Amino acid sequence: MKNILNIICLIIAVSLMGQQLPLPNTTVSLETMAQCDLSSGNCPNAAYVKDINNSLNKYIGTWKGTLNGKSYEFNFVKKEKVGETRKWDRLIGRLKITNSNGIIEFNNFNKTDIELEKEFGGFNFQKDLKAYMINFFGGKLGCIDYGYAYLRIKPETPNQMGINFHPDYDIVTQDCSGFLTTLPTNQIIHLTRQ
């Protein structure tokens, strides 16, 4: 009987370990989370990662620029408490790309914020806090058209922003020769606040 009780207690303990424990009701800043390494588990166990210092506000609004004959129009909004388990304050982006002939090559302005949280939703600042990383998925299926766009505004030029896209170098299972990502790879798009 004692062994059966020990086995039952062990089964209950193991099943509880597999369940996700609730996060404590604490709030930390985006800057605090940027300093930790999510993969190593040394981050604060907070329920809400908040833009306490309003660091995202400088990115909010419409930005325009050109590169390689194409016009880029970005619009960023700040969304609060995004996420299911841990809530984050994040930027959500919209993008319209027009080529030199006036043809719109990409436009996600008609998408909902919920769709854009996955397709053009913020991640966090880099450790040095100089650039904000935002996930970007351009929608071209088959080849790698997703990765991080790095948004950078220098303090001395608050109405100028640079965006630099780095695709995720995942395994591609088809011929992608001649493929170009939606956002130009490893080039800075210089933008001006509108």
Short mmCIF file of N, CA and C in Angstrom, two decimals:
data_model
loop_
_atom_site.label_atom_id
_atom_site.label_comp_id
_atom_site.label_asym_id
_atom_site.label_seq_id
_atom_site.Cartn_x
_atom_site.Cartn_y
_atom_site.Cartn_z
N MET A 1 0.82 -1.19 0.00
CA MET A 1 0.00 0.00 0.00
C MET A 1 0.87 1.26 0.00
N LYS A 2 1.96 1.23 0.81
CA LYS A 2 2.86 2.37 0.89
C LYS A 2 3.51 2.63 -0.47
N ASN A 3 3.90 1.56 -1.17
CA ASN A 3 4.52 1.70 -2.49
C ASN A 3 3.53 2.29 -3.49
N ILE A 4 2.27 1.88 -3.43
CA ILE A 4 1.25 2.41 -4.34
C ILE A 4 1.07 3.90 -4.09
N LEU A 5 1.03 4.31 -2.84
CA LEU A 5 0.89 5.73 -2.50
C LEU A 5 2.09 6.53 -3.00
N ASN A 6 3.30 5.99 -2.86
CA ASN A 6 4.51 6.66 -3.37
C ASN A 6 4.46 6.80 -4.89
N ILE A 7 3.98 5.76 -5.57
CA ILE A 7 3.88 5.81 -7.04
C ILE A 7 2.86 6.86 -7.46
N ILE A 8 1.73 6.92 -6.78
CA ILE A 8 0.70 7.93 -7.10
C ILE A 8 1.25 9.33 -6.88
N CYS A 9 1.96 9.54 -5.78
CA CYS A 9 2.56 10.86 -5.51
C CYS A 9 3.58 11.21 -6.58
N LEU A 10 4.37 10.25 -7.02
CA LEU A 10 5.37 10.48 -8.06
C LEU A 10 4.69 10.85 -9.39
N ILE A 11 3.62 10.15 -9.74
CA ILE A 11 2.89 10.44 -10.97
C ILE A 11 2.31 11.85 -10.92
N ILE A 12 1.75 12.23 -9.80
CA ILE A 12 1.18 13.59 -9.65
C ILE A 12 2.28 14.63 -9.75
N ALA A 13 3.41 14.39 -9.11
CA ALA A 13 4.52 15.36 -9.15
C ALA A 13 5.05 15.53 -10.57
N VAL A 14 5.21 14.43 -11.29
CA VAL A 14 5.71 14.50 -12.66
C VAL A 14 4.72 15.23 -13.56
N SER A 15 3.43 14.95 -13.39
CA SER A 15 2.44 15.63 -14.23
C SER A 15 2.37 17.12 -13.92
N LEU A 16 2.57 17.51 -12.68
CA LEU A 16 2.58 18.94 -12.33
C LEU A 16 3.81 19.64 -12.90
N MET A 17 4.94 18.92 -12.98
CA MET A 17 6.15 19.52 -13.53
C MET A 17 5.95 19.85 -15.01
N GLY A 18 5.16 19.08 -15.71
CA GLY A 18 4.92 19.31 -17.12
C GLY A 18 3.98 20.48 -17.39
N GLN A 19 3.22 20.89 -16.38
CA GLN A 19 2.31 22.01 -16.56
C GLN A 19 3.07 23.32 -16.42
N GLN A 20 2.59 24.31 -17.14
CA GLN A 20 3.24 25.61 -17.07
C GLN A 20 2.75 26.35 -15.82
N LEU A 21 3.69 26.76 -15.02
CA LEU A 21 3.35 27.48 -13.81
C LEU A 21 3.02 28.93 -14.17
N PRO A 22 2.09 29.53 -13.46
CA PRO A 22 1.75 30.92 -13.78
C PRO A 22 2.92 31.85 -13.49
N LEU A 23 3.03 32.88 -14.31
CA LEU A 23 4.08 33.86 -14.10
C LEU A 23 3.71 34.75 -12.93
N PRO A 24 4.69 35.21 -12.17
CA PRO A 24 4.37 36.12 -11.08
C PRO A 24 3.82 37.42 -11.65
N ASN A 25 3.07 38.13 -10.88
CA ASN A 25 2.44 39.37 -11.33
C ASN A 25 3.44 40.52 -11.21
N THR A 26 4.52 40.45 -12.00
CA THR A 26 5.53 41.49 -11.97
C THR A 26 5.71 42.08 -13.35
N THR A 27 6.25 43.28 -13.38
CA THR A 27 6.49 44.00 -14.62
C THR A 27 7.97 44.39 -14.69
N VAL A 28 8.57 44.19 -15.86
CA VAL A 28 9.95 44.62 -16.09
C VAL A 28 9.97 45.44 -17.38
N SER A 29 11.03 46.20 -17.56
CA SER A 29 11.15 47.06 -18.75
C SER A 29 11.69 46.28 -19.94
N LEU A 30 11.44 46.82 -21.14
CA LEU A 30 12.01 46.25 -22.35
C LEU A 30 13.53 46.24 -22.26
N GLU A 31 14.09 47.29 -21.69
CA GLU A 31 15.55 47.40 -21.57
C GLU A 31 16.12 46.29 -20.68
N THR A 32 15.41 45.95 -19.61
CA THR A 32 15.85 44.87 -18.73
C THR A 32 15.85 43.54 -19.48
N MET A 33 14.80 43.28 -20.23
CA MET A 33 14.73 42.03 -20.99
C MET A 33 15.77 41.98 -22.11
N ALA A 34 16.14 43.13 -22.65
CA ALA A 34 17.15 43.16 -23.72
C ALA A 34 18.52 42.75 -23.19
N GLN A 35 18.75 42.93 -21.91
CA GLN A 35 20.05 42.60 -21.32
C GLN A 35 20.21 41.13 -20.98
N CYS A 36 19.13 40.37 -21.03
CA CYS A 36 19.24 38.95 -20.66
C CYS A 36 19.24 38.08 -21.90
N ASP A 37 19.54 36.82 -21.71
CA ASP A 37 19.60 35.86 -22.80
C ASP A 37 18.42 34.91 -22.64
N LEU A 38 17.42 35.05 -23.52
CA LEU A 38 16.21 34.23 -23.41
C LEU A 38 16.50 32.74 -23.48
N SER A 39 17.48 32.35 -24.27
CA SER A 39 17.76 30.92 -24.43
C SER A 39 18.42 30.30 -23.21
N SER A 40 19.12 31.09 -22.41
CA SER A 40 19.80 30.52 -21.24
C SER A 40 18.93 30.53 -19.99
N GLY A 41 17.80 31.20 -20.06
CA GLY A 41 16.89 31.21 -18.92
C GLY A 41 17.29 32.16 -17.81
N ASN A 42 18.17 33.13 -18.08
CA ASN A 42 18.58 34.06 -17.02
C ASN A 42 17.74 35.33 -17.01
N CYS A 43 16.56 35.28 -17.64
CA CYS A 43 15.70 36.46 -17.71
C CYS A 43 14.74 36.50 -16.52
N PRO A 44 14.33 37.70 -16.15
CA PRO A 44 13.34 37.80 -15.08
C PRO A 44 12.05 37.07 -15.46
N ASN A 45 11.45 36.43 -14.51
CA ASN A 45 10.21 35.70 -14.73
C ASN A 45 9.04 36.64 -14.50
N ALA A 46 8.83 37.57 -15.43
CA ALA A 46 7.81 38.60 -15.28
C ALA A 46 6.60 38.29 -16.14
N ALA A 47 5.45 38.76 -15.71
CA ALA A 47 4.22 38.58 -16.46
C ALA A 47 4.08 39.62 -17.57
N TYR A 48 4.74 40.78 -17.42
CA TYR A 48 4.55 41.87 -18.37
C TYR A 48 5.89 42.57 -18.63
N VAL A 49 6.27 42.63 -19.91
CA VAL A 49 7.47 43.35 -20.33
C VAL A 49 6.97 44.65 -20.95
N LYS A 50 7.11 45.72 -20.20
CA LYS A 50 6.47 47.00 -20.52
C LYS A 50 7.47 48.02 -21.05
N ASP A 51 6.98 48.87 -21.92
CA ASP A 51 7.78 49.99 -22.43
C ASP A 51 7.72 51.12 -21.39
N ILE A 52 8.31 50.86 -20.25
CA ILE A 52 8.27 51.78 -19.11
C ILE A 52 8.87 53.14 -19.46
N ASN A 53 9.95 53.13 -20.23
CA ASN A 53 10.66 54.37 -20.56
C ASN A 53 10.21 55.00 -21.89
N ASN A 54 9.12 54.49 -22.46
CA ASN A 54 8.59 54.99 -23.74
C ASN A 54 9.64 54.96 -24.85
N SER A 55 10.47 53.94 -24.84
CA SER A 55 11.54 53.82 -25.83
C SER A 55 11.02 53.50 -27.23
N LEU A 56 9.83 52.92 -27.32
CA LEU A 56 9.26 52.60 -28.62
C LEU A 56 8.61 53.81 -29.30
N ASN A 57 8.30 54.83 -28.53
CA ASN A 57 7.56 55.97 -29.07
C ASN A 57 8.26 56.67 -30.21
N LYS A 58 9.58 56.68 -30.22
CA LYS A 58 10.31 57.39 -31.27
C LYS A 58 10.14 56.72 -32.64
N TYR A 59 9.71 55.45 -32.67
CA TYR A 59 9.51 54.74 -33.93
C TYR A 59 8.09 54.88 -34.48
N ILE A 60 7.16 55.31 -33.64
CA ILE A 60 5.76 55.36 -34.02
C ILE A 60 5.53 56.41 -35.12
N GLY A 61 4.72 56.03 -36.10
CA GLY A 61 4.36 56.97 -37.16
C GLY A 61 4.70 56.43 -38.53
N THR A 62 4.62 57.32 -39.51
CA THR A 62 4.87 56.97 -40.91
C THR A 62 6.25 57.46 -41.31
N TRP A 63 6.98 56.59 -42.01
CA TRP A 63 8.34 56.85 -42.45
C TRP A 63 8.44 56.51 -43.93
N LYS A 64 9.13 57.34 -44.70
CA LYS A 64 9.28 57.08 -46.13
C LYS A 64 10.74 57.23 -46.56
N GLY A 65 11.09 56.42 -47.58
CA GLY A 65 12.43 56.51 -48.15
C GLY A 65 12.50 55.74 -49.45
N THR A 66 13.63 55.83 -50.12
CA THR A 66 13.84 55.12 -51.38
C THR A 66 15.17 54.36 -51.33
N LEU A 67 15.21 53.28 -52.11
CA LEU A 67 16.44 52.50 -52.27
C LEU A 67 16.32 51.72 -53.57
N ASN A 68 17.36 51.80 -54.38
CA ASN A 68 17.41 51.05 -55.64
C ASN A 68 16.17 51.26 -56.51
N GLY A 69 15.70 52.50 -56.58
CA GLY A 69 14.57 52.84 -57.44
C GLY A 69 13.20 52.49 -56.88
N LYS A 70 13.15 51.98 -55.67
CA LYS A 70 11.86 51.64 -55.06
C LYS A 70 11.56 52.59 -53.92
N SER A 71 10.27 52.88 -53.74
CA SER A 71 9.81 53.72 -52.63
C SER A 71 9.27 52.82 -51.53
N TYR A 72 9.67 53.14 -50.31
CA TYR A 72 9.24 52.38 -49.14
C TYR A 72 8.47 53.29 -48.20
N GLU A 73 7.30 52.82 -47.79
CA GLU A 73 6.51 53.54 -46.78
C GLU A 73 6.23 52.57 -45.64
N PHE A 74 6.72 52.93 -44.47
CA PHE A 74 6.51 52.13 -43.27
C PHE A 74 5.60 52.90 -42.32
N ASN A 75 4.78 52.16 -41.59
CA ASN A 75 4.00 52.76 -40.52
C ASN A 75 4.11 51.83 -39.31
N PHE A 76 4.50 52.40 -38.18
CA PHE A 76 4.64 51.63 -36.95
C PHE A 76 3.71 52.15 -35.88
N VAL A 77 3.06 51.22 -35.19
CA VAL A 77 2.21 51.55 -34.04
C VAL A 77 2.69 50.72 -32.86
N LYS A 78 2.46 51.23 -31.68
CA LYS A 78 2.83 50.49 -30.47
C LYS A 78 1.59 49.78 -29.94
N LYS A 79 1.73 48.49 -29.70
CA LYS A 79 0.66 47.69 -29.10
C LYS A 79 1.11 47.29 -27.70
N GLU A 80 0.21 47.40 -26.76
CA GLU A 80 0.53 47.06 -25.38
C GLU A 80 -0.07 45.70 -25.01
N LYS A 81 0.65 45.00 -24.17
CA LYS A 81 0.22 43.71 -23.62
C LYS A 81 -0.12 42.70 -24.71
N VAL A 82 0.81 42.50 -25.64
CA VAL A 82 0.66 41.52 -26.71
C VAL A 82 1.21 40.19 -26.23
N GLY A 83 0.52 39.12 -26.52
CA GLY A 83 1.01 37.79 -26.17
C GLY A 83 0.01 37.02 -25.33
N GLU A 84 0.26 35.74 -25.25
CA GLU A 84 -0.67 34.88 -24.52
C GLU A 84 -0.24 34.66 -23.08
N THR A 85 0.98 34.17 -22.88
CA THR A 85 1.43 33.89 -21.51
C THR A 85 2.09 35.12 -20.91
N ARG A 86 3.20 35.53 -21.49
CA ARG A 86 3.89 36.73 -21.05
C ARG A 86 3.48 37.87 -21.98
N LYS A 87 3.03 38.97 -21.44
CA LYS A 87 2.60 40.12 -22.23
C LYS A 87 3.79 41.03 -22.50
N TRP A 88 3.85 41.58 -23.73
CA TRP A 88 4.92 42.47 -24.14
C TRP A 88 4.33 43.71 -24.79
N ASP A 89 4.99 44.83 -24.64
CA ASP A 89 4.71 46.01 -25.47
C ASP A 89 5.59 45.86 -26.70
N ARG A 90 5.00 45.98 -27.89
CA ARG A 90 5.73 45.74 -29.13
C ARG A 90 5.30 46.73 -30.21
N LEU A 91 6.15 46.88 -31.19
CA LEU A 91 5.77 47.61 -32.39
C LEU A 91 5.13 46.63 -33.38
N ILE A 92 4.14 47.13 -34.11
CA ILE A 92 3.54 46.41 -35.22
C ILE A 92 3.78 47.27 -36.46
N GLY A 93 4.24 46.64 -37.55
CA GLY A 93 4.59 47.41 -38.74
C GLY A 93 3.70 47.14 -39.93
N ARG A 94 3.57 48.16 -40.73
CA ARG A 94 2.92 48.06 -42.03
C ARG A 94 3.91 48.58 -43.06
N LEU A 95 3.83 48.02 -44.28
CA LEU A 95 4.80 48.36 -45.31
C LEU A 95 4.14 48.38 -46.68
N LYS A 96 4.49 49.39 -47.46
CA LYS A 96 4.09 49.45 -48.87
C LYS A 96 5.35 49.74 -49.68
N ILE A 97 5.59 48.90 -50.70
CA ILE A 97 6.75 49.06 -51.59
C ILE A 97 6.22 49.33 -53.00
N THR A 98 6.68 50.44 -53.59
CA THR A 98 6.28 50.81 -54.94
C THR A 98 7.53 50.89 -55.81
N ASN A 99 7.49 50.26 -57.00
CA ASN A 99 8.66 50.31 -57.87
C ASN A 99 8.69 51.61 -58.67
N SER A 100 9.72 51.80 -59.47
CA SER A 100 9.92 53.05 -60.20
C SER A 100 8.84 53.29 -61.26
N ASN A 101 8.09 52.25 -61.64
CA ASN A 101 6.99 52.40 -62.60
C ASN A 101 5.66 52.69 -61.92
N GLY A 102 5.69 52.87 -60.60
CA GLY A 102 4.46 53.15 -59.86
C GLY A 102 3.65 51.91 -59.51
N ILE A 103 4.21 50.73 -59.75
CA ILE A 103 3.51 49.49 -59.44
C ILE A 103 3.79 49.09 -58.00
N ILE A 104 2.74 48.79 -57.27
CA ILE A 104 2.88 48.37 -55.87
C ILE A 104 3.31 46.91 -55.85
N GLU A 105 4.49 46.66 -55.30
CA GLU A 105 5.04 45.31 -55.24
C GLU A 105 4.67 44.58 -53.95
N PHE A 106 4.43 45.34 -52.90
CA PHE A 106 4.08 44.75 -51.60
C PHE A 106 3.25 45.76 -50.83
N ASN A 107 2.19 45.29 -50.19
CA ASN A 107 1.36 46.19 -49.39
C ASN A 107 0.61 45.37 -48.34
N ASN A 108 0.93 45.60 -47.08
CA ASN A 108 0.21 44.90 -46.01
C ASN A 108 -0.59 45.89 -45.13
N PHE A 109 -0.87 47.07 -45.65
CA PHE A 109 -1.63 48.06 -44.89
C PHE A 109 -3.06 47.59 -44.60
N ASN A 110 -3.59 46.67 -45.38
CA ASN A 110 -4.96 46.21 -45.17
C ASN A 110 -5.05 45.07 -44.16
N LYS A 111 -3.93 44.61 -43.62
CA LYS A 111 -3.95 43.50 -42.67
C LYS A 111 -4.28 44.01 -41.26
N THR A 112 -4.85 43.09 -40.47
CA THR A 112 -5.19 43.44 -39.09
C THR A 112 -3.94 43.43 -38.21
N ASP A 113 -4.04 44.08 -37.06
CA ASP A 113 -2.93 44.08 -36.11
C ASP A 113 -2.59 42.66 -35.67
N ILE A 114 -3.59 41.82 -35.52
CA ILE A 114 -3.35 40.44 -35.08
C ILE A 114 -2.54 39.68 -36.13
N GLU A 115 -2.88 39.86 -37.42
CA GLU A 115 -2.10 39.22 -38.48
C GLU A 115 -0.66 39.75 -38.47
N LEU A 116 -0.53 41.07 -38.28
CA LEU A 116 0.79 41.68 -38.34
C LEU A 116 1.67 41.37 -37.13
N GLU A 117 1.08 40.99 -36.02
CA GLU A 117 1.88 40.58 -34.87
C GLU A 117 2.79 39.41 -35.25
N LYS A 118 2.33 38.56 -36.16
CA LYS A 118 3.11 37.40 -36.61
C LYS A 118 3.98 37.74 -37.81
N GLU A 119 3.50 38.63 -38.69
CA GLU A 119 4.19 38.90 -39.95
C GLU A 119 5.13 40.09 -39.90
N PHE A 120 4.86 41.06 -39.04
CA PHE A 120 5.71 42.26 -38.94
C PHE A 120 5.59 42.81 -37.52
N GLY A 121 5.91 41.95 -36.56
CA GLY A 121 5.75 42.29 -35.15
C GLY A 121 7.08 42.38 -34.43
N GLY A 122 7.15 43.32 -33.51
CA GLY A 122 8.38 43.59 -32.79
C GLY A 122 8.85 42.45 -31.92
N PHE A 123 10.14 42.42 -31.72
CA PHE A 123 10.76 41.44 -30.83
C PHE A 123 11.26 42.17 -29.58
N ASN A 124 12.35 42.89 -29.69
CA ASN A 124 12.87 43.70 -28.59
C ASN A 124 14.11 44.43 -29.08
N PHE A 125 14.70 45.18 -28.18
CA PHE A 125 15.93 45.91 -28.48
C PHE A 125 17.12 44.96 -28.46
N GLN A 126 18.17 45.33 -29.19
CA GLN A 126 19.44 44.63 -29.06
C GLN A 126 20.01 44.98 -27.69
N LYS A 127 20.99 44.21 -27.25
CA LYS A 127 21.57 44.44 -25.92
C LYS A 127 22.11 45.85 -25.74
N ASP A 128 22.68 46.43 -26.81
CA ASP A 128 23.23 47.79 -26.68
C ASP A 128 22.15 48.88 -26.75
N LEU A 129 20.91 48.47 -26.96
CA LEU A 129 19.73 49.34 -26.99
C LEU A 129 19.75 50.36 -28.13
N LYS A 130 20.60 50.14 -29.14
CA LYS A 130 20.69 51.09 -30.25
C LYS A 130 19.75 50.74 -31.39
N ALA A 131 19.29 49.50 -31.47
CA ALA A 131 18.39 49.09 -32.55
C ALA A 131 17.27 48.24 -31.98
N TYR A 132 16.10 48.40 -32.57
CA TYR A 132 14.93 47.59 -32.21
C TYR A 132 14.75 46.53 -33.27
N MET A 133 14.62 45.27 -32.85
CA MET A 133 14.47 44.16 -33.78
C MET A 133 12.99 43.84 -33.96
N ILE A 134 12.61 43.69 -35.23
CA ILE A 134 11.23 43.38 -35.53
C ILE A 134 11.21 42.23 -36.54
N ASN A 135 10.40 41.22 -36.27
CA ASN A 135 10.27 40.08 -37.18
C ASN A 135 9.59 40.56 -38.46
N PHE A 136 10.06 40.08 -39.60
CA PHE A 136 9.41 40.43 -40.86
C PHE A 136 9.26 39.19 -41.72
N PHE A 137 8.04 38.99 -42.25
CA PHE A 137 7.75 37.92 -43.20
C PHE A 137 7.15 38.57 -44.44
N GLY A 138 7.83 38.44 -45.57
CA GLY A 138 7.41 39.09 -46.79
C GLY A 138 6.35 38.35 -47.58
N GLY A 139 6.07 37.12 -47.22
CA GLY A 139 4.99 36.40 -47.87
C GLY A 139 5.37 35.57 -49.07
N LYS A 140 6.61 35.66 -49.53
CA LYS A 140 7.03 34.83 -50.66
C LYS A 140 7.30 33.42 -50.14
N LEU A 141 6.53 32.49 -50.60
CA LEU A 141 6.63 31.11 -50.11
C LEU A 141 7.73 30.36 -50.84
N GLY A 142 8.32 29.41 -50.16
CA GLY A 142 9.30 28.52 -50.77
C GLY A 142 10.74 28.89 -50.48
N CYS A 143 11.09 30.15 -50.58
CA CYS A 143 12.45 30.59 -50.28
C CYS A 143 12.40 31.44 -49.00
N ILE A 144 13.55 31.76 -48.47
CA ILE A 144 13.61 32.45 -47.18
C ILE A 144 13.29 33.93 -47.36
N ASP A 145 12.09 34.32 -46.96
CA ASP A 145 11.65 35.71 -47.04
C ASP A 145 11.20 36.18 -45.66
N TYR A 146 11.94 35.75 -44.66
CA TYR A 146 11.64 36.17 -43.30
C TYR A 146 12.94 36.30 -42.51
N GLY A 147 12.87 37.08 -41.47
CA GLY A 147 14.04 37.32 -40.63
C GLY A 147 13.78 38.53 -39.75
N TYR A 148 14.86 39.23 -39.39
CA TYR A 148 14.74 40.42 -38.53
C TYR A 148 15.07 41.67 -39.32
N ALA A 149 14.23 42.68 -39.13
CA ALA A 149 14.54 44.03 -39.60
C ALA A 149 15.00 44.80 -38.37
N TYR A 150 16.10 45.52 -38.50
CA TYR A 150 16.67 46.29 -37.40
C TYR A 150 16.35 47.76 -37.63
N LEU A 151 15.63 48.36 -36.70
CA LEU A 151 15.25 49.77 -36.79
C LEU A 151 16.19 50.57 -35.92
N ARG A 152 16.78 51.60 -36.50
CA ARG A 152 17.74 52.40 -35.73
C ARG A 152 17.51 53.89 -35.97
N ILE A 153 17.39 54.61 -34.86
CA ILE A 153 17.28 56.07 -34.89
C ILE A 153 18.39 56.61 -34.00
N LYS A 154 19.24 57.44 -34.57
CA LYS A 154 20.30 58.05 -33.78
C LYS A 154 19.72 59.24 -33.01
N PRO A 155 20.16 59.43 -31.76
CA PRO A 155 19.62 60.53 -30.95
C PRO A 155 19.77 61.91 -31.61
N GLU A 156 20.84 62.10 -32.37
CA GLU A 156 21.09 63.42 -32.97
C GLU A 156 20.22 63.68 -34.21
N THR A 157 19.58 62.62 -34.75
CA THR A 157 18.70 62.77 -35.92
C THR A 157 17.38 62.01 -35.66
N PRO A 158 16.53 62.54 -34.78
CA PRO A 158 15.32 61.81 -34.38
C PRO A 158 14.28 61.64 -35.48
N ASN A 159 14.40 62.38 -36.59
CA ASN A 159 13.44 62.24 -37.69
C ASN A 159 14.00 61.43 -38.85
N GLN A 160 15.12 60.75 -38.62
CA GLN A 160 15.74 59.88 -39.61
C GLN A 160 15.87 58.48 -39.01
N MET A 161 15.50 57.48 -39.79
CA MET A 161 15.62 56.11 -39.32
C MET A 161 16.25 55.26 -40.42
N GLY A 162 17.03 54.30 -40.01
CA GLY A 162 17.57 53.31 -40.94
C GLY A 162 16.99 51.95 -40.62
N ILE A 163 16.62 51.21 -41.66
CA ILE A 163 16.12 49.85 -41.50
C ILE A 163 17.03 48.93 -42.30
N ASN A 164 17.48 47.86 -41.64
CA ASN A 164 18.40 46.91 -42.24
C ASN A 164 17.81 45.51 -42.02
N PHE A 165 17.56 44.78 -43.10
CA PHE A 165 16.93 43.46 -43.02
C PHE A 165 17.96 42.34 -43.16
N HIS A 166 17.90 41.38 -42.24
CA HIS A 166 18.75 40.19 -42.28
C HIS A 166 17.85 38.96 -42.28
N PRO A 167 17.82 38.22 -43.40
CA PRO A 167 16.95 37.04 -43.45
C PRO A 167 17.47 35.93 -42.55
N ASP A 168 16.56 35.07 -42.17
CA ASP A 168 16.91 33.88 -41.41
C ASP A 168 17.46 32.87 -42.41
N TYR A 169 18.67 32.42 -42.20
CA TYR A 169 19.28 31.49 -43.14
C TYR A 169 18.92 30.07 -42.78
N ASP A 170 17.68 29.74 -43.05
CA ASP A 170 17.14 28.42 -42.80
C ASP A 170 17.46 27.52 -43.99
N ILE A 171 17.14 26.26 -43.89
CA ILE A 171 17.38 25.32 -44.99
C ILE A 171 16.31 25.52 -46.05
N VAL A 172 16.73 25.68 -47.29
CA VAL A 172 15.81 25.82 -48.41
C VAL A 172 15.82 24.52 -49.19
N THR A 173 14.63 24.02 -49.50
CA THR A 173 14.53 22.72 -50.16
C THR A 173 14.22 22.85 -51.65
N GLN A 174 14.35 24.03 -52.21
CA GLN A 174 14.11 24.20 -53.64
C GLN A 174 15.14 25.17 -54.20
N ASP A 175 15.16 25.29 -55.50
CA ASP A 175 16.10 26.21 -56.15
C ASP A 175 15.62 27.64 -55.97
N CYS A 176 16.41 28.45 -55.29
CA CYS A 176 16.06 29.84 -55.03
C CYS A 176 17.04 30.79 -55.72
N SER A 177 17.70 30.32 -56.77
CA SER A 177 18.62 31.20 -57.48
C SER A 177 17.83 32.33 -58.12
N GLY A 178 18.35 33.53 -57.99
CA GLY A 178 17.68 34.71 -58.52
C GLY A 178 16.60 35.26 -57.60
N PHE A 179 16.36 34.59 -56.46
CA PHE A 179 15.33 35.03 -55.53
C PHE A 179 15.78 36.28 -54.78
N LEU A 180 14.90 37.24 -54.65
CA LEU A 180 15.17 38.44 -53.86
C LEU A 180 14.13 38.55 -52.75
N THR A 181 14.58 38.84 -51.55
CA THR A 181 13.66 39.02 -50.43
C THR A 181 12.83 40.29 -50.65
N THR A 182 11.68 40.36 -50.00
CA THR A 182 10.80 41.52 -50.14
C THR A 182 11.53 42.78 -49.69
N LEU A 183 12.13 42.75 -48.51
CA LEU A 183 13.00 43.84 -48.07
C LEU A 183 14.40 43.53 -48.56
N PRO A 184 15.14 44.52 -49.06
CA PRO A 184 16.49 44.24 -49.53
C PRO A 184 17.38 43.71 -48.40
N THR A 185 18.16 42.70 -48.72
CA THR A 185 19.00 42.04 -47.73
C THR A 185 20.30 42.80 -47.50
N ASN A 186 20.61 43.03 -46.23
CA ASN A 186 21.86 43.65 -45.81
C ASN A 186 22.13 45.01 -46.46
N GLN A 187 21.08 45.77 -46.69
CA GLN A 187 21.19 47.14 -47.18
C GLN A 187 20.37 48.02 -46.26
N ILE A 188 20.81 49.22 -46.03
CA ILE A 188 20.07 50.14 -45.15
C ILE A 188 19.12 50.98 -46.00
N ILE A 189 17.86 50.95 -45.62
CA ILE A 189 16.86 51.83 -46.21
C ILE A 189 16.80 53.06 -45.31
N HIS A 190 17.16 54.23 -45.86
CA HIS A 190 17.13 55.47 -45.07
C HIS A 190 15.75 56.09 -45.20
N LEU A 191 15.13 56.35 -44.04
CA LEU A 191 13.76 56.85 -43.99
C LEU A 191 13.68 58.18 -43.28
N THR A 192 12.65 58.94 -43.65
CA THR A 192 12.38 60.23 -43.01
C THR A 192 10.97 60.18 -42.42
N ARG A 193 10.85 60.71 -41.21
CA ARG A 193 9.53 60.77 -40.56
C ARG A 193 8.63 61.72 -41.35
N GLN A 194 7.40 61.31 -41.55
CA GLN A 194 6.43 62.13 -42.30
C GLN A 194 5.55 62.94 -41.35
#
